[in-house]
Short mmCIF file of C-alpha atoms in Angstrom, two decimals:
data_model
loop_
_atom_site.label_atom_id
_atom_site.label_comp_id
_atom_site.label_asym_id
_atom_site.label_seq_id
_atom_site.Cartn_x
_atom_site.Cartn_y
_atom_site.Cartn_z
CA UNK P 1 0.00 0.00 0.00
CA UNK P 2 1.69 2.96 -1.03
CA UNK P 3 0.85 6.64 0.54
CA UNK P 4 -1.79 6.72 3.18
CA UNK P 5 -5.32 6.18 1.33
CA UNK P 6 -8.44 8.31 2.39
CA UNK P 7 -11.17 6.27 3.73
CA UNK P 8 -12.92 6.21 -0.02
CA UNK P 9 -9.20 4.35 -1.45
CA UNK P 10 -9.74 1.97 1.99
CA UNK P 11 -13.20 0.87 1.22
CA UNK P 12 -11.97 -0.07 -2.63
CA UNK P 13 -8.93 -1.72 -1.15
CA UNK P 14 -10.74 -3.65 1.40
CA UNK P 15 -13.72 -4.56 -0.69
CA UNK P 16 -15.77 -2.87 2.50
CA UNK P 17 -18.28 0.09 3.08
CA UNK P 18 -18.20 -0.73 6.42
CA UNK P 19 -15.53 1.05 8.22
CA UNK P 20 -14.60 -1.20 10.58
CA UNK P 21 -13.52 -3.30 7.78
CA UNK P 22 -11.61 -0.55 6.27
CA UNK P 23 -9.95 0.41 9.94
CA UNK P 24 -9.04 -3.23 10.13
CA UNK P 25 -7.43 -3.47 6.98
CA UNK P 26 -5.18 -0.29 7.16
CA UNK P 27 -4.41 -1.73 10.62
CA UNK P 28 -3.10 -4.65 9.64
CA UNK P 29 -1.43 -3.14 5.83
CA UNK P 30 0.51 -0.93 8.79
CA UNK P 31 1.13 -4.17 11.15
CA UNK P 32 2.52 -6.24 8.39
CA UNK P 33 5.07 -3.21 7.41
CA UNK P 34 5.78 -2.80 10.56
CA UNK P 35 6.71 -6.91 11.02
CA UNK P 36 8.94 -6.10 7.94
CA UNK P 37 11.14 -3.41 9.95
CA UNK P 38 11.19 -5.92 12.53
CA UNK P 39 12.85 -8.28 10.52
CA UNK P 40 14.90 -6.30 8.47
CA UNK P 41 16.54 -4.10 11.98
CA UNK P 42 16.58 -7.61 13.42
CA UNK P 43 18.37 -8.72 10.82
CA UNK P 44 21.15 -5.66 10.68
CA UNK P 45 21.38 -5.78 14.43
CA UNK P 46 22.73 -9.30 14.02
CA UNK P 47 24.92 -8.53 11.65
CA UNK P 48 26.67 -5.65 13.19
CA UNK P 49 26.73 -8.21 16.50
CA UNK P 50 28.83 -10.43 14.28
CA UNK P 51 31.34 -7.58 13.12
CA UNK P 52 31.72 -6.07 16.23
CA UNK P 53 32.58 -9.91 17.79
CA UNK P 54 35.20 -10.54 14.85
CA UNK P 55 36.86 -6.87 15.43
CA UNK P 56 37.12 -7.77 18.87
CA UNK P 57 39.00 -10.56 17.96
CA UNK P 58 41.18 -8.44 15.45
CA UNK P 59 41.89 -5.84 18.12
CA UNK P 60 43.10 -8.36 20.84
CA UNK P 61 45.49 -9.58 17.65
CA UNK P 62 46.55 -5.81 16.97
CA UNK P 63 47.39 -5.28 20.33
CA UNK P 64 49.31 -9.07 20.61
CA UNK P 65 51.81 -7.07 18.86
CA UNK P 66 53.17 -5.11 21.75
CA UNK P 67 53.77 -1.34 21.74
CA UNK P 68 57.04 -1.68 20.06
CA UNK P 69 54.87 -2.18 16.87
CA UNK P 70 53.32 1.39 15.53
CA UNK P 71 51.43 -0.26 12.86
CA UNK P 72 49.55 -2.55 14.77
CA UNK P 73 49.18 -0.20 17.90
CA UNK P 74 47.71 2.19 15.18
CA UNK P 75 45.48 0.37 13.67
CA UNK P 76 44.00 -0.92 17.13
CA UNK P 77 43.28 2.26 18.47
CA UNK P 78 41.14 3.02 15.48
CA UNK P 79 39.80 -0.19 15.47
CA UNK P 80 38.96 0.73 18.53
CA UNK P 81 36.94 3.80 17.79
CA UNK P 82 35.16 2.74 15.23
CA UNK P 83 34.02 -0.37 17.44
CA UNK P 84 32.59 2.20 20.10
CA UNK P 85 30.59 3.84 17.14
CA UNK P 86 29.54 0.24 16.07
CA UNK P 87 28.07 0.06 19.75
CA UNK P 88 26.42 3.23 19.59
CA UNK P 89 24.52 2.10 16.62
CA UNK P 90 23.62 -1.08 17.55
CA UNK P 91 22.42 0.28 21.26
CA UNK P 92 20.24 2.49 18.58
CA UNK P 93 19.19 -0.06 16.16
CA UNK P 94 18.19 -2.24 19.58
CA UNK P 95 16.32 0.80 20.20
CA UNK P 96 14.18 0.89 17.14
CA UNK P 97 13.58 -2.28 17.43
CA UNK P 98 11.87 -2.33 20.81
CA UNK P 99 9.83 0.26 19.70
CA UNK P 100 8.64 -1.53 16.43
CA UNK P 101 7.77 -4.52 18.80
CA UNK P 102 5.83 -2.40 20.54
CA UNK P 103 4.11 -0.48 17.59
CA UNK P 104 3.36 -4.21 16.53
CA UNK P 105 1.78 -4.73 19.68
CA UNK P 106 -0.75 -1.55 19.48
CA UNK P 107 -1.05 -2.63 16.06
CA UNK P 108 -2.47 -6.17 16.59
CA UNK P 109 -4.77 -4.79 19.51
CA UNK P 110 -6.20 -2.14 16.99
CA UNK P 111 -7.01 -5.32 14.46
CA UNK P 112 -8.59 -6.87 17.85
CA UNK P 113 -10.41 -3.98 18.71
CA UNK P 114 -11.61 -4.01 14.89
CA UNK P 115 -12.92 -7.79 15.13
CA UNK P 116 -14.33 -7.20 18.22
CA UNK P 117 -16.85 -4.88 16.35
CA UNK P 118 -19.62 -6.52 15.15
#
């Protein structure tokens, strides 16, 4: 469903006049989206779990090297900062994504609240 219909477009869409059939299906057009940025942040949130575990790894390797190494002591400390970064947007993304599981929540009561209707 692209833009947000008026309730004439929802009563087409739905195959409804009544509006409680139109309510319910925008309700659950929006709760099935919403399920989609669930899995898609869930999905990036693992994935930047996974990089920031294997640049742990390469920063306990950097810094195996000793301080005698510049290279390596280099490239640890900005391995370093970019990992605190990585952090900051995966405390984020973990954000989002409790509030989408919440927003998924108030979205299947509203579909409830719809049946419940008759």
């Amino acid at each position: 469903m692209g833009g947000r219909p008026n309730i004439e477009q929802l009563k087409q869409e739905c195959g409804s006049n009544q509006l409680k059939h139109c309510f319910k299906y925008l309700f659950v057009q929006e709760w099935n989206e919403n399920e989609a940025l669930i899995m898609y942040v869930g999905q990036k949130c693992a994935d930047l779990e996974t990089k920031i575990e294997r640049r742990d790894e390469l920063i306990q390797e950097a810094q195996s090297f000793g301080p005698l190494h510049d290279v390596a002591t280099d490239g640890a400390d900005c391995m370093i900062q970019t990992q605190q970064r990585e952090r900051d947007i995966l405390a984020a993304l973990i954000g989002v994504l409790d509030l989408a599981r919440q927003l998924g929540v108030e979205k299947q009561q509203h579909v409830g609240l719809m049946d419940l209707k008759d």
